PDB file of C-alpha atoms in Angstrom:
ATOM      1  CA  MET A 226     112.467  35.890 -14.394  1.00 88.00           C
ATOM      2  CA  ARG A 227     113.920  36.044 -17.565  1.00 94.00           C
ATOM      3  CA  MET A 228     114.291  32.496 -18.579  1.00 97.00           C
ATOM      4  CA  TYR A 229     116.614  31.752 -21.297  1.00 98.00           C
ATOM      5  CA  ASP A 230     115.410  29.081 -24.670  1.00 98.00           C
ATOM      6  CA  ILE A 231     116.368  25.781 -24.665  1.00 98.00           C
ATOM      7  CA  GLY A 232     119.231  25.864 -27.508  1.00 97.00           C
ATOM      8  CA  SER A 233     119.762  29.539 -26.647  1.00 98.00           C
ATOM      9  CA  LEU A 234     123.000  28.893 -25.048  1.00 98.00           C
ATOM     10  CA  PRO A 235     125.294  26.251 -25.231  1.00 97.00           C
ATOM     11  CA  VAL A 236     124.154  24.448 -21.780  1.00 97.00           C
ATOM     12  CA  ASP A 237     120.860  22.157 -21.451  1.00 96.00           C
ATOM     13  CA  SER A 238     121.524  23.741 -17.205  1.00 97.00           C
ATOM     14  CA  ILE A 239     122.638  26.570 -15.930  1.00 98.00           C
ATOM     15  CA  ARG A 240     124.773  26.037 -12.950  1.00 97.00           C
ATOM     16  CA  GLN A 241     127.077  28.455 -11.325  1.00 96.00           C
ATOM     17  CA  SER A 242     130.105  26.199 -11.959  1.00 94.00           C
ATOM     18  CA  TRP A 243     129.672  27.363 -15.305  1.00 96.00           C
ATOM     19  CA  LEU A 244     128.833  30.526 -15.090  1.00 97.00           C
ATOM     20  CA  SER A 245     132.411  30.783 -12.646  1.00 96.00           C
ATOM     21  CA  THR A 246     133.754  29.630 -16.096  1.00 96.00           C
ATOM     22  CA  TYR A 247     132.532  32.441 -18.835  1.00 97.00           C
ATOM     23  CA  ARG A 248     133.792  34.952 -16.232  1.00 96.00           C
ATOM     24  CA  ASN A 249     137.092  33.145 -15.544  1.00 95.00           C
ATOM     25  CA  CYS A 250     136.907  32.888 -19.582  1.00 95.00           C
ATOM     26  CA  HIS A 251     134.123  32.697 -21.990  1.00 96.00           C
ATOM     27  CA  ARG A 252     136.313  30.519 -24.424  1.00 94.00           C
ATOM     28  CA  LYS A 253     137.045  28.357 -21.949  1.00 94.00           C
ATOM     29  CA  ALA A 254     133.276  27.514 -20.853  1.00 96.00           C
ATOM     30  CA  LEU A 255     132.301  27.452 -24.620  1.00 95.00           C
ATOM     31  CA  LEU A 256     135.064  24.839 -25.124  1.00 93.00           C
ATOM     32  CA  ASN A 257     133.350  23.337 -21.707  1.00 90.00           C
ATOM     33  CA  THR A 258     130.119  22.424 -23.867  1.00 92.00           C
ATOM     34  CA  GLN A 259     132.222  21.292 -26.749  1.00 89.00           C
ATOM     35  CA  HIS A 260     135.113  18.080 -25.703  1.00 83.00           C
ATOM     36  CA  GLU A 261     133.778  15.668 -23.921  1.00 75.00           C
ATOM     37  CA  GLY A 262     136.059  13.785 -21.507  1.00 72.00           C
ATOM     38  CA  THR A 263     137.555  15.742 -20.523  1.00 81.00           C
ATOM     39  CA  LYS A 264     138.777  14.682 -16.121  1.00 89.00           C
ATOM     40  CA  SER A 265     138.052  16.182 -13.197  1.00 91.00           C
ATOM     41  CA  SER A 266     140.634  16.495 -10.515  1.00 92.00           C
ATOM     42  CA  TYR A 267     140.660  15.201  -7.395  1.00 95.00           C
ATOM     43  CA  TYR A 268     140.509  17.811  -5.786  1.00 94.00           C
ATOM     44  CA  MET A 269     136.923  17.742  -7.570  1.00 94.00           C
ATOM     45  CA  PHE A 270     136.694  14.125  -6.495  1.00 97.00           C
ATOM     46  CA  GLY A 271     137.965  14.771  -2.436  1.00 97.00           C
ATOM     47  CA  GLY A 272     135.404  18.370  -2.408  1.00 96.00           C
ATOM     48  CA  SER A 273     132.642  15.818  -3.475  1.00 96.00           C
ATOM     49  CA  MET A 274     132.976  12.441  -1.162  1.00 97.00           C
ATOM     50  CA  LEU A 275     133.282  15.308   1.312  1.00 97.00           C
ATOM     51  CA  HIS A 276     130.000  16.909   0.546  1.00 97.00           C
ATOM     52  CA  LYS A 277     128.424  13.277   0.486  1.00 97.00           C
ATOM     53  CA  ALA A 278     129.949  11.848   3.642  1.00 97.00           C
ATOM     54  CA  ILE A 279     128.916  15.595   5.587  1.00 97.00           C
ATOM     55  CA  GLU A 280     125.088  14.561   4.395  1.00 97.00           C
ATOM     56  CA  VAL A 281     125.348  11.289   5.194  1.00 97.00           C
ATOM     57  CA  TYR A 282     126.025  11.744   9.026  1.00 97.00           C
ATOM     58  CA  ILE A 283     123.333  14.118   9.201  1.00 97.00           C
ATOM     59  CA  LYS A 284     120.724  12.683   7.281  1.00 96.00           C
ATOM     60  CA  THR A 285     121.540   8.841   7.983  1.00 96.00           C
ATOM     61  CA  TYR A 286     123.608   9.117  10.495  1.00 96.00           C
ATOM     62  CA  ASP A 287     121.067  11.935  12.480  1.00 95.00           C
ATOM     63  CA  MET A 288     124.547  13.368  13.643  1.00 95.00           C
ATOM     64  CA  GLU A 289     125.232  10.291  16.169  1.00 95.00           C
ATOM     65  CA  PRO A 290     128.997  10.228  16.084  1.00 96.00           C
ATOM     66  CA  GLU A 291     130.010   7.572  17.762  1.00 96.00           C
ATOM     67  CA  THR A 292     128.661   4.673  15.221  1.00 97.00           C
ATOM     68  CA  PHE A 293     129.864   7.433  12.644  1.00 97.00           C
ATOM     69  CA  ARG A 294     132.949   7.959  14.194  1.00 96.00           C
ATOM     70  CA  ARG A 295     133.631   3.630  14.354  1.00 96.00           C
ATOM     71  CA  HIS A 296     132.056   3.522  10.992  1.00 97.00           C
ATOM     72  CA  ALA A 297     134.863   6.062   9.055  1.00 96.00           C
ATOM     73  CA  THR A 298     137.640   4.018  10.544  1.00 96.00           C
ATOM     74  CA  GLU A 299     136.291   1.508   8.112  1.00 97.00           C
ATOM     75  CA  THR A 300     137.598   1.711   4.456  1.00 97.00           C
ATOM     76  CA  ARG A 301     134.235   0.226   2.571  1.00 98.00           C
ATOM     77  CA  PHE A 302     132.768   2.722   4.600  1.00 98.00           C
ATOM     78  CA  TRP A 303     134.490   4.954   2.389  1.00 98.00           C
ATOM     79  CA  LYS A 304     134.254   3.234  -1.153  1.00 98.00           C
ATOM     80  CA  ARG A 305     130.603   3.972  -0.006  1.00 98.00           C
ATOM     81  CA  MET A 306     131.405   7.394   0.107  1.00 98.00           C
ATOM     82  CA  PHE A 307     132.915   7.242  -2.884  1.00 98.00           C
ATOM     83  CA  GLU A 308     129.551   5.150  -5.045  1.00 98.00           C
ATOM     84  CA  LEU A 309     127.782   7.551  -3.435  1.00 97.00           C
ATOM     85  CA  VAL A 310     129.949  10.418  -5.614  1.00 97.00           C
ATOM     86  CA  PHE A 311     129.662   7.592  -9.055  1.00 98.00           C
ATOM     87  CA  GLU A 312     125.898   7.765  -8.962  1.00 96.00           C
ATOM     88  CA  ASP A 313     126.621  11.415  -9.864  1.00 92.00           C
ATOM     89  CA  HIS A 314     129.579  11.506 -11.658  1.00 94.00           C
ATOM     90  CA  PRO A 315     130.774   8.307 -12.970  1.00 95.00           C
ATOM     91  CA  GLN A 316     134.800   7.046 -11.933  1.00 96.00           C
ATOM     92  CA  GLU A 317     135.637   7.482 -15.658  1.00 95.00           C
ATOM     93  CA  GLY A 318     134.640  11.394 -15.280  1.00 93.00           C
ATOM     94  CA  TYR A 319     137.854  11.402 -12.837  1.00 95.00           C
ATOM     95  CA  SER A 320     141.491  11.684 -13.227  1.00 93.00           C
ATOM     96  CA  ASP A 321     144.048   8.855 -14.107  1.00 94.00           C
ATOM     97  CA  ASP A 322     145.768   9.703 -11.895  1.00 94.00           C
ATOM     98  CA  ILE A 323     143.200   9.451  -8.732  1.00 96.00           C
ATOM     99  CA  ASP A 324     144.318   5.663  -6.377  1.00 97.00           C
ATOM    100  CA  PHE A 325     140.582   5.508  -5.136  1.00 97.00           C
ATOM    101  CA  ASP A 326     141.702   2.288  -2.909  1.00 97.00           C
ATOM    102  CA  LYS A 327     144.375   4.036  -1.773  1.00 97.00           C
ATOM    103  CA  PHE A 328     142.545   6.969  -0.493  1.00 98.00           C
ATOM    104  CA  ALA A 329     139.669   4.453   0.770  1.00 98.00           C
ATOM    105  CA  LEU A 330     142.694   3.502   3.111  1.00 97.00           C
ATOM    106  CA  GLN A 331     143.898   7.161   3.866  1.00 97.00           C
ATOM    107  CA  LEU A 332     140.432   8.630   5.166  1.00 97.00           C
ATOM    108  CA  ALA A 333     139.436   5.465   7.024  1.00 97.00           C
ATOM    109  CA  SER A 334     143.683   6.150   9.266  1.00 95.00           C
ATOM    110  CA  PRO A 335     144.309   9.398  11.119  1.00 93.00           C
ATOM    111  CA  LYS A 336     148.113   9.244  10.550  1.00 93.00           C
ATOM    112  CA  VAL A 337     147.383  10.873   7.113  1.00 95.00           C
ATOM    113  CA  LEU A 338     145.862  13.923   9.127  1.00 94.00           C
ATOM    114  CA  ASP A 339     148.925  14.026  11.970  1.00 91.00           C
ATOM    115  CA  GLY A 340     145.993  11.992  14.473  1.00 91.00           C
ATOM    116  CA  VAL A 341     142.660  13.423  13.086  1.00 93.00           C
ATOM    117  CA  LEU A 342     139.878  11.444  11.126  1.00 95.00           C
ATOM    118  CA  VAL A 343     138.171  13.116   8.297  1.00 96.00           C
ATOM    119  CA  GLY A 344     134.748  11.673   9.758  1.00 97.00           C
ATOM    120  CA  ASP A 345     135.895  13.274  13.582  1.00 96.00           C
ATOM    121  CA  ILE A 346     136.465  16.841  11.553  1.00 97.00           C
ATOM    122  CA  ILE A 347     132.837  16.474  10.120  1.00 98.00           C
ATOM    123  CA  ILE A 348     131.436  15.242  13.802  1.00 97.00           C
ATOM    124  CA  PHE A 349     133.343  17.967  14.960  1.00 97.00           C
ATOM    125  CA  ALA A 350     132.298  20.951  12.753  1.00 97.00           C
ATOM    126  CA  MET A 351     129.154  19.850  12.984  1.00 97.00           C
ATOM    127  CA  SER A 352     128.719  20.034  16.966  1.00 97.00           C
ATOM    128  CA  MET A 353     130.592  23.310  17.034  1.00 97.00           C
ATOM    129  CA  LEU A 354     127.508  24.506  14.565  1.00 98.00           C
ATOM    130  CA  LYS A 355     124.921  22.917  17.232  1.00 97.00           C
ATOM    131  CA  ALA A 356     126.613  24.386  20.364  1.00 97.00           C
ATOM    132  CA  SER A 357     126.106  27.596  19.107  1.00 97.00           C
ATOM    133  CA  GLY A 358     122.481  26.759  18.457  1.00 98.00           C
ATOM    134  CA  TYR A 359     122.328  26.502  14.478  1.00 98.00           C
ATOM    135  CA  GLU A 360     119.607  23.742  12.922  1.00 97.00           C
ATOM    136  CA  VAL A 361     120.662  22.690  10.396  1.00 97.00           C
ATOM    137  CA  LEU A 362     117.575  22.652   7.495  1.00 97.00           C
ATOM    138  CA  SER A 363     118.997  21.142   5.182  1.00 96.00           C
ATOM    139  CA  SER A 364     122.212  19.571   3.393  1.00 96.00           C
ATOM    140  CA  GLU A 365     122.595  18.963  -0.374  1.00 96.00           C
ATOM    141  CA  LEU A 366     119.380  21.121  -0.677  1.00 97.00           C
ATOM    142  CA  LYS A 367     119.026  20.112  -4.507  1.00 97.00           C
ATOM    143  CA  LEU A 368     117.562  23.384  -6.132  1.00 98.00           C
ATOM    144  CA  GLU A 369     115.925  23.859  -9.583  1.00 98.00           C
ATOM    145  CA  ILE A 370     113.920  26.653 -11.350  1.00 98.00           C
ATOM    146  CA  GLU A 371     111.893  25.575 -14.680  1.00 97.00           C
ATOM    147  CA  GLU A 372     109.896  26.557 -17.181  1.00 97.00           C
ATOM    148  CA  GLU A 373     108.082  24.373 -20.061  1.00 97.00           C
ATOM    149  CA  GLY A 374     110.704  25.292 -22.687  1.00 97.00           C
ATOM    150  CA  LYS A 375     113.310  26.510 -21.182  1.00 98.00           C
ATOM    151  CA  ILE A 376     116.643  26.155 -19.636  1.00 98.00           C
ATOM    152  CA  PRO A 377     116.358  25.463 -16.177  1.00 98.00           C
ATOM    153  CA  TYR A 378     118.378  26.773 -13.137  1.00 98.00           C
ATOM    154  CA  VAL A 379     120.246  24.253 -11.041  1.00 97.00           C
ATOM    155  CA  GLY A 380     122.182  23.872  -8.439  1.00 96.00           C
ATOM    156  CA  THR A 381     123.019  22.189  -4.756  1.00 97.00           C
ATOM    157  CA  VAL A 382     123.137  24.760  -1.050  1.00 98.00           C
ATOM    158  CA  ASP A 383     125.893  22.709   0.784  1.00 97.00           C
ATOM    159  CA  LEU A 384     123.911  23.292   4.174  1.00 98.00           C
ATOM    160  CA  LEU A 385     121.695  25.365   4.800  1.00 98.00           C
ATOM    161  CA  LEU A 386     121.231  26.232   8.707  1.00 98.00           C
ATOM    162  CA  ALA A 387     118.747  28.080  11.115  1.00 98.00           C
ATOM    163  CA  ARG A 388     118.628  29.990  14.206  1.00 97.00           C
ATOM    164  CA  ASP A 389     116.459  32.615  15.825  1.00 94.00           C
ATOM    165  CA  LYS A 390     114.601  32.866  12.272  1.00 92.00           C
ATOM    166  CA  ILE A 391     117.552  33.553  11.193  1.00 96.00           C
ATOM    167  CA  LEU A 392     119.082  31.511   7.995  1.00 98.00           C
ATOM    168  CA  THR A 393     121.874  30.761   6.342  1.00 98.00           C
ATOM    169  CA  VAL A 394     123.366  29.657   3.319  1.00 98.00           C
ATOM    170  CA  ALA A 395     126.428  27.351   3.923  1.00 98.00           C
ATOM    171  CA  ASP A 396     129.146  26.740   0.996  1.00 97.00           C
ATOM    172  CA  THR A 397     132.132  24.306   2.181  1.00 97.00           C
ATOM    173  CA  LYS A 398     135.414  24.649   0.796  1.00 95.00           C
ATOM    174  CA  THR A 399     137.790  21.724   0.957  1.00 92.00           C
ATOM    175  CA  SER A 400     140.991  22.070  -1.149  1.00 83.00           C
ATOM    176  CA  GLY A 401     143.081  23.049   1.580  1.00 88.00           C
ATOM    177  CA  LEU A 402     143.370  18.657   2.633  1.00 93.00           C
ATOM    178  CA  TRP A 403     143.611  17.640  -0.705  1.00 94.00           C
ATOM    179  CA  GLN A 404     147.594  18.065  -1.343  1.00 92.00           C
ATOM    180  CA  ARG A 405     147.746  16.352   1.742  1.00 94.00           C
ATOM    181  CA  PHE A 406     146.052  12.737   0.451  1.00 95.00           C
ATOM    182  CA  PHE A 407     147.282  13.369  -3.182  1.00 94.00           C
ATOM    183  CA  LYS A 408     150.670  14.722  -3.278  1.00 92.00           C
ATOM    184  CA  GLU A 409     151.983  14.610   0.879  1.00 90.00           C
ATOM    185  CA  SER A 410     152.224  18.020   0.818  1.00 91.00           C
ATOM    186  CA  SER A 411     151.245  20.660   3.836  1.00 89.00           C
ATOM    187  CA  LEU A 412     148.353  21.298   5.277  1.00 91.00           C
ATOM    188  CA  VAL A 413     147.207  24.432   4.196  1.00 84.00           C
ATOM    189  CA  LYS A 414     145.147  27.278   6.314  1.00 90.00           C
ATOM    190  CA  GLN A 415     142.087  28.474   4.406  1.00 93.00           C
ATOM    191  CA  SER A 416     140.783  32.312   5.445  1.00 94.00           C
ATOM    192  CA  PHE A 417     137.628  34.450   4.534  1.00 96.00           C
ATOM    193  CA  SER A 418     137.743  37.997   4.844  1.00 97.00           C
ATOM    194  CA  VAL A 419     133.629  38.857   5.875  1.00 97.00           C
ATOM    195  CA  GLU A 420     133.770  40.749   2.610  1.00 97.00           C
ATOM    196  CA  GLN A 421     135.433  38.247   0.757  1.00 97.00           C
ATOM    197  CA  VAL A 422     132.585  36.283   2.174  1.00 97.00           C
ATOM    198  CA  GLN A 423     129.818  38.024   2.091  1.00 96.00           C
ATOM    199  CA  HIS A 424     130.835  38.521  -2.507  1.00 95.00           C
ATOM    200  CA  THR A 425     131.211  34.807  -3.011  1.00 96.00           C
ATOM    201  CA  LEU A 426     129.633  34.508  -6.459  1.00 95.00           C
ATOM    202  CA  GLN A 427     128.478  31.022  -4.978  1.00 95.00           C
ATOM    203  CA  LEU A 428     126.825  31.912  -1.718  1.00 97.00           C
ATOM    204  CA  LYS A 429     124.918  34.875  -3.419  1.00 97.00           C
ATOM    205  CA  HIS A 430     124.029  32.353  -6.718  1.00 97.00           C
ATOM    206  CA  TYR A 431     122.673  29.961  -3.772  1.00 97.00           C
ATOM    207  CA  HIS A 432     120.516  33.447  -2.119  1.00 97.00           C
ATOM    208  CA  TRP A 433     119.114  34.186  -5.383  1.00 97.00           C
ATOM    209  CA  MET A 434     117.802  30.995  -6.271  1.00 97.00           C
ATOM    210  CA  LEU A 435     116.592  29.812  -2.055  1.00 97.00           C
ATOM    211  CA  GLU A 436     114.589  34.082  -2.881  1.00 96.00           C
ATOM    212  CA  ALA A 437     113.427  32.680  -6.005  1.00 96.00           C
ATOM    213  CA  LEU A 438     111.531  29.870  -5.014  1.00 97.00           C
ATOM    214  CA  GLY A 439     110.562  31.504  -1.548  1.00 96.00           C
ATOM    215  CA  TYR A 440     112.962  31.373   1.424  1.00 96.00           C
ATOM    216  CA  LYS A 441     112.322  33.578   3.381  1.00 95.00           C
ATOM    217  CA  GLY A 442     114.631  35.916   5.807  1.00 95.00           C
ATOM    218  CA  ILE A 443     118.601  34.902   4.611  1.00 97.00           C
ATOM    219  CA  GLU A 444     120.387  37.253   6.340  1.00 97.00           C
ATOM    220  CA  GLN A 445     123.780  35.085   6.872  1.00 98.00           C
ATOM    221  CA  TYR A 446     126.326  33.381   4.692  1.00 98.00           C
ATOM    222  CA  MET A 447     128.833  30.983   6.007  1.00 98.00           C
ATOM    223  CA  ILE A 448     132.050  29.406   4.154  1.00 98.00           C
ATOM    224  CA  PHE A 449     132.808  26.462   6.082  1.00 98.00           C
ATOM    225  CA  THR A 450     137.287  25.026   6.137  1.00 97.00           C
ATOM    226  CA  PRO A 451     137.499  21.640   6.993  1.00 97.00           C
ATOM    227  CA  THR A 452     141.369  22.581   7.062  1.00 96.00           C
ATOM    228  CA  ASN A 453     141.227  24.838   9.553  1.00 96.00           C
ATOM    229  CA  LEU A 454     140.334  22.021  12.380  1.00 96.00           C
ATOM    230  CA  THR A 455     143.538  20.129  11.906  1.00 95.00           C
ATOM    231  CA  LYS A 456     146.206  20.844  14.685  1.00 94.00           C
ATOM    232  CA  TYR A 457     150.206  21.965  14.463  1.00 92.00           C
ATOM    233  CA  THR A 458     152.760  19.739  14.947  1.00 91.00           C
ATOM    234  CA  LYS A 459     155.177  22.519  15.145  1.00 90.00           C
ATOM    235  CA  GLY A 460     156.532  25.204  16.287  1.00 91.00           C
ATOM    236  CA  SER A 461     155.092  27.276  18.855  1.00 93.00           C
ATOM    237  CA  LYS A 462     151.583  26.687  17.774  1.00 92.00           C
ATOM    238  CA  SER A 463     151.996  22.773  17.934  1.00 92.00           C
ATOM    239  CA  GLY A 464     149.195  21.403  18.960  1.00 92.00           C
ATOM    240  CA  GLN A 465     146.500  24.360  17.848  1.00 93.00           C
ATOM    241  CA  PHE A 466     143.698  24.608  15.351  1.00 94.00           C
ATOM    242  CA  ARG A 467     144.873  25.822  12.296  1.00 94.00           C
ATOM    243  CA  GLY A 468     142.629  27.981  12.620  1.00 95.00           C
ATOM    244  CA  ALA A 469     138.470  29.376  12.644  1.00 95.00           C
ATOM    245  CA  PRO A 470     136.145  26.814  10.824  1.00 97.00           C
ATOM    246  CA  PHE A 471     133.408  28.794  10.097  1.00 98.00           C
ATOM    247  CA  HIS A 472     133.383  31.771   8.403  1.00 98.00           C
ATOM    248  CA  PHE A 473     130.372  34.266   8.890  1.00 98.00           C
ATOM    249  CA  ALA A 474     129.270  37.428   7.096  1.00 98.00           C
ATOM    250  CA  PRO A 475     125.700  39.070   7.388  1.00 97.00           C
ATOM    251  CA  ALA A 476     124.224  38.856   3.511  1.00 96.00           C
ATOM    252  CA  PRO A 477     124.521  42.503   1.875  1.00 91.00           C
ATOM    253  CA  GLU A 478     121.617  44.923   1.348  1.00 88.00           C
ATOM    254  CA  GLY A 479     120.862  44.604  -2.857  1.00 88.00           C
ATOM    255  CA  ALA A 480     122.911  40.949  -2.716  1.00 85.00           C
ATOM    256  CA  VAL A 481     120.420  39.587  -4.903  1.00 91.00           C
ATOM    257  CA  SER A 482     119.679  42.030  -7.238  1.00 93.00           C
ATOM    258  CA  ARG A 483     122.788  42.982  -8.233  1.00 93.00           C
ATOM    259  CA  TYR A 484     124.073  39.207  -8.468  1.00 95.00           C
ATOM    260  CA  HIS A 485     120.625  38.926 -10.971  1.00 96.00           C
ATOM    261  CA  GLU A 486     121.203  41.748 -12.949  1.00 96.00           C
ATOM    262  CA  ASP A 487     124.894  40.545 -13.682  1.00 97.00           C
ATOM    263  CA  MET A 488     123.618  36.822 -14.120  1.00 97.00           C
ATOM    264  CA  LEU A 489     121.331  38.373 -16.802  1.00 98.00           C
ATOM    265  CA  ALA A 490     125.065  40.149 -18.462  1.00 97.00           C
ATOM    266  CA  TRP A 491     127.040  37.463 -19.025  1.00 98.00           C
ATOM    267  CA  LEU A 492     123.654  35.265 -20.121  1.00 98.00           C
ATOM    268  CA  ASP A 493     123.219  37.763 -22.880  1.00 98.00           C
ATOM    269  CA  MET A 494     126.402  37.865 -23.892  1.00 98.00           C
ATOM    270  CA  ALA A 495     126.318  34.619 -24.359  1.00 98.00           C
ATOM    271  CA  GLU A 496     123.056  33.958 -25.435  1.00 98.00           C
ATOM    272  CA  ALA A 497     124.721  36.449 -28.111  1.00 97.00           C
ATOM    273  CA  GLY A 498     128.052  33.763 -29.064  1.00 96.00           C
ATOM    274  CA  ILE A 499     129.909  36.086 -27.180  1.00 96.00           C
ATOM    275  CA  PHE A 500     133.370  33.677 -26.343  1.00 96.00           C
ATOM    276  CA  PRO A 501     136.598  35.168 -26.732  1.00 94.00           C
ATOM    277  CA  ARG A 502     139.433  34.374 -24.966  1.00 93.00           C
ATOM    278  CA  LEU A 503     140.033  36.251 -21.640  1.00 94.00           C
ATOM    279  CA  TYR A 504     143.954  34.609 -21.221  1.00 93.00           C
ATOM    280  CA  PRO A 505     143.062  34.646 -16.967  1.00 93.00           C
ATOM    281  CA  SER A 506     146.160  35.008 -15.647  1.00 93.00           C
ATOM    282  CA  MET A 507     146.717  35.015 -11.663  1.00 90.00           C
ATOM    283  CA  PHE A 508     149.829  37.034  -9.833  1.00 90.00           C
ATOM    284  CA  GLY A 509     150.323  37.767 -13.219  1.00 92.00           C
ATOM    285  CA  LYS A 510     151.220  34.132 -13.739  1.00 92.00           C
ATOM    286  CA  PRO A 511     148.984  32.756 -17.245  1.00 91.00           C
ATOM    287  CA  MET A 512     146.909  30.746 -16.262  1.00 92.00           C
ATOM    288  CA  CYS A 513     145.977  29.221 -20.196  1.00 91.00           C
ATOM    289  CA  PRO A 514     149.318  26.210 -19.461  1.00 89.00           C
ATOM    290  CA  THR A 515     147.318  24.559 -17.227  1.00 87.00           C
ATOM    291  CA  CYS A 516     143.763  24.696 -18.666  1.00 90.00           C
ATOM    292  CA  PRO A 517     142.310  20.990 -19.659  1.00 86.00           C
ATOM    293  CA  TYR A 518     141.694  23.490 -23.156  1.00 88.00           C
ATOM    294  CA  GLY A 519     145.158  25.269 -23.626  1.00 85.00           C
ATOM    295  CA  ALA A 520     147.074  23.003 -26.079  1.00 82.00           C
ATOM    296  CA  HIS A 521     144.338  22.942 -28.550  1.00 80.00           C
ATOM    297  CA  CYS A 522     143.097  27.057 -27.965  1.00 83.00           C
ATOM    298  CA  LEU A 523     146.717  28.667 -27.221  1.00 80.00           C
ATOM    299  CA  THR A 524     147.870  26.825 -30.752  1.00 79.00           C
ATOM    300  CA  ASP A 525     144.192  28.010 -32.236  1.00 63.00           C
ATOM    301  CA  THR A 526     145.510  30.667 -34.813  1.00 58.00           C
ATOM    302  CA  ALA A 527     141.956  31.414 -36.462  1.00 57.00           C
ATOM    303  CA  SER A 528     139.887  34.518 -35.076  1.00 55.00           C
ATOM    304  CA  GLU A 529     135.665  34.507 -35.701  1.00 55.00           C
ATOM    305  CA  PHE A 530     136.324  38.370 -35.609  1.00 51.00           C
ATOM    306  CA  VAL A 531     137.324  40.503 -38.965  1.00 48.00           C
ATOM    307  CA  PRO A 532     137.433  43.629 -39.395  1.00 52.00           C
ATOM    308  CA  ASP A 533     134.970  45.971 -40.496  1.00 59.00           C
ATOM    309  CA  TYR A 534     138.286  47.250 -42.591  1.00 54.00           C
ATOM    310  CA  ILE A 535     138.513  44.471 -44.071  1.00 48.00           C
ATOM    311  CA  GLN A 536     135.838  43.336 -44.404  1.00 52.00           C
ATOM    312  CA  GLU A 537     134.669  46.836 -46.975  1.00 57.00           C
ATOM    313  CA  ALA A 538     137.841  46.038 -48.702  1.00 52.00           C
ATOM    314  CA  ALA A 539     136.403  42.041 -50.162  1.00 51.00           C
ATOM    315  CA  ASP A 540     133.256  43.979 -50.641  1.00 57.00           C
ATOM    316  CA  VAL A 541     134.854  46.701 -52.719  1.00 53.00           C
ATOM    317  CA  ASN A 542     136.888  43.851 -54.153  1.00 52.00           C
ATOM    318  CA  SER A 543     133.871  41.456 -55.161  1.00 53.00           C
ATOM    319  CA  LYS A 544     132.700  44.047 -57.330  1.00 53.00           C
TER     320      LYS A 544
END
């Protein structure tokens, strides 16, 4: 297995999240490692908090719904979830715009999600998996591939499921929920095609790590979208769930080897110091103005690249 020497990359551990940033914009990935004090958004905090709540329901409450639901109506329960998040990522690292006391009150109230508690969503989702024959082998499973003197690969699998000796690597996507809590916006249904699930690089990355650590029988991927377990309140679909909460797909043949090859190519470029601006866009709109480093990066007119003809001219003039 290819491992990278400590100091050869601008990170002290290789995480899928950093690789994702590198694929999106090489320069942003570098700036992420150089700028301290950049704060994470409410999306990041909400996602981390829900992951903790799911883990607590599985491990601490042993998926016993009545006690969990009762506790999930109390703000102190959610403040405890916040504390668990802060153990991994201090509160100061999140946006100053987040009103944590208000958020705890909202999570304990069914009003925000039109009669549904976030705790209800967790209970219902885990009950559906159990009824479908899935066993939760692990939640928030921490992975690490290490070697002395080398940068470790690390990651956390949201859920590892088993059914009929087949393992499923699952990831939870929560972004559709949080605009309702923080911006009072509409809930957004989330949809994934089979092909989109199959080629979600986060799932491929964890598949690769699990196999490298000796796990066998990984044949399926799944994305869990909690937002879809809320209901429409208006129109012809009133009272219906927004959509399927689970999006399954068979792990594509050769997924691990192809992903591993691509990942090493990205890391080799980073090791070689290749960090150009990629000016990413979405639907034709530049994303740079929304980047936390946009003001610095877009006004930085300096370039490390010097064309050969300029270097040659400089050499001639110096003689």
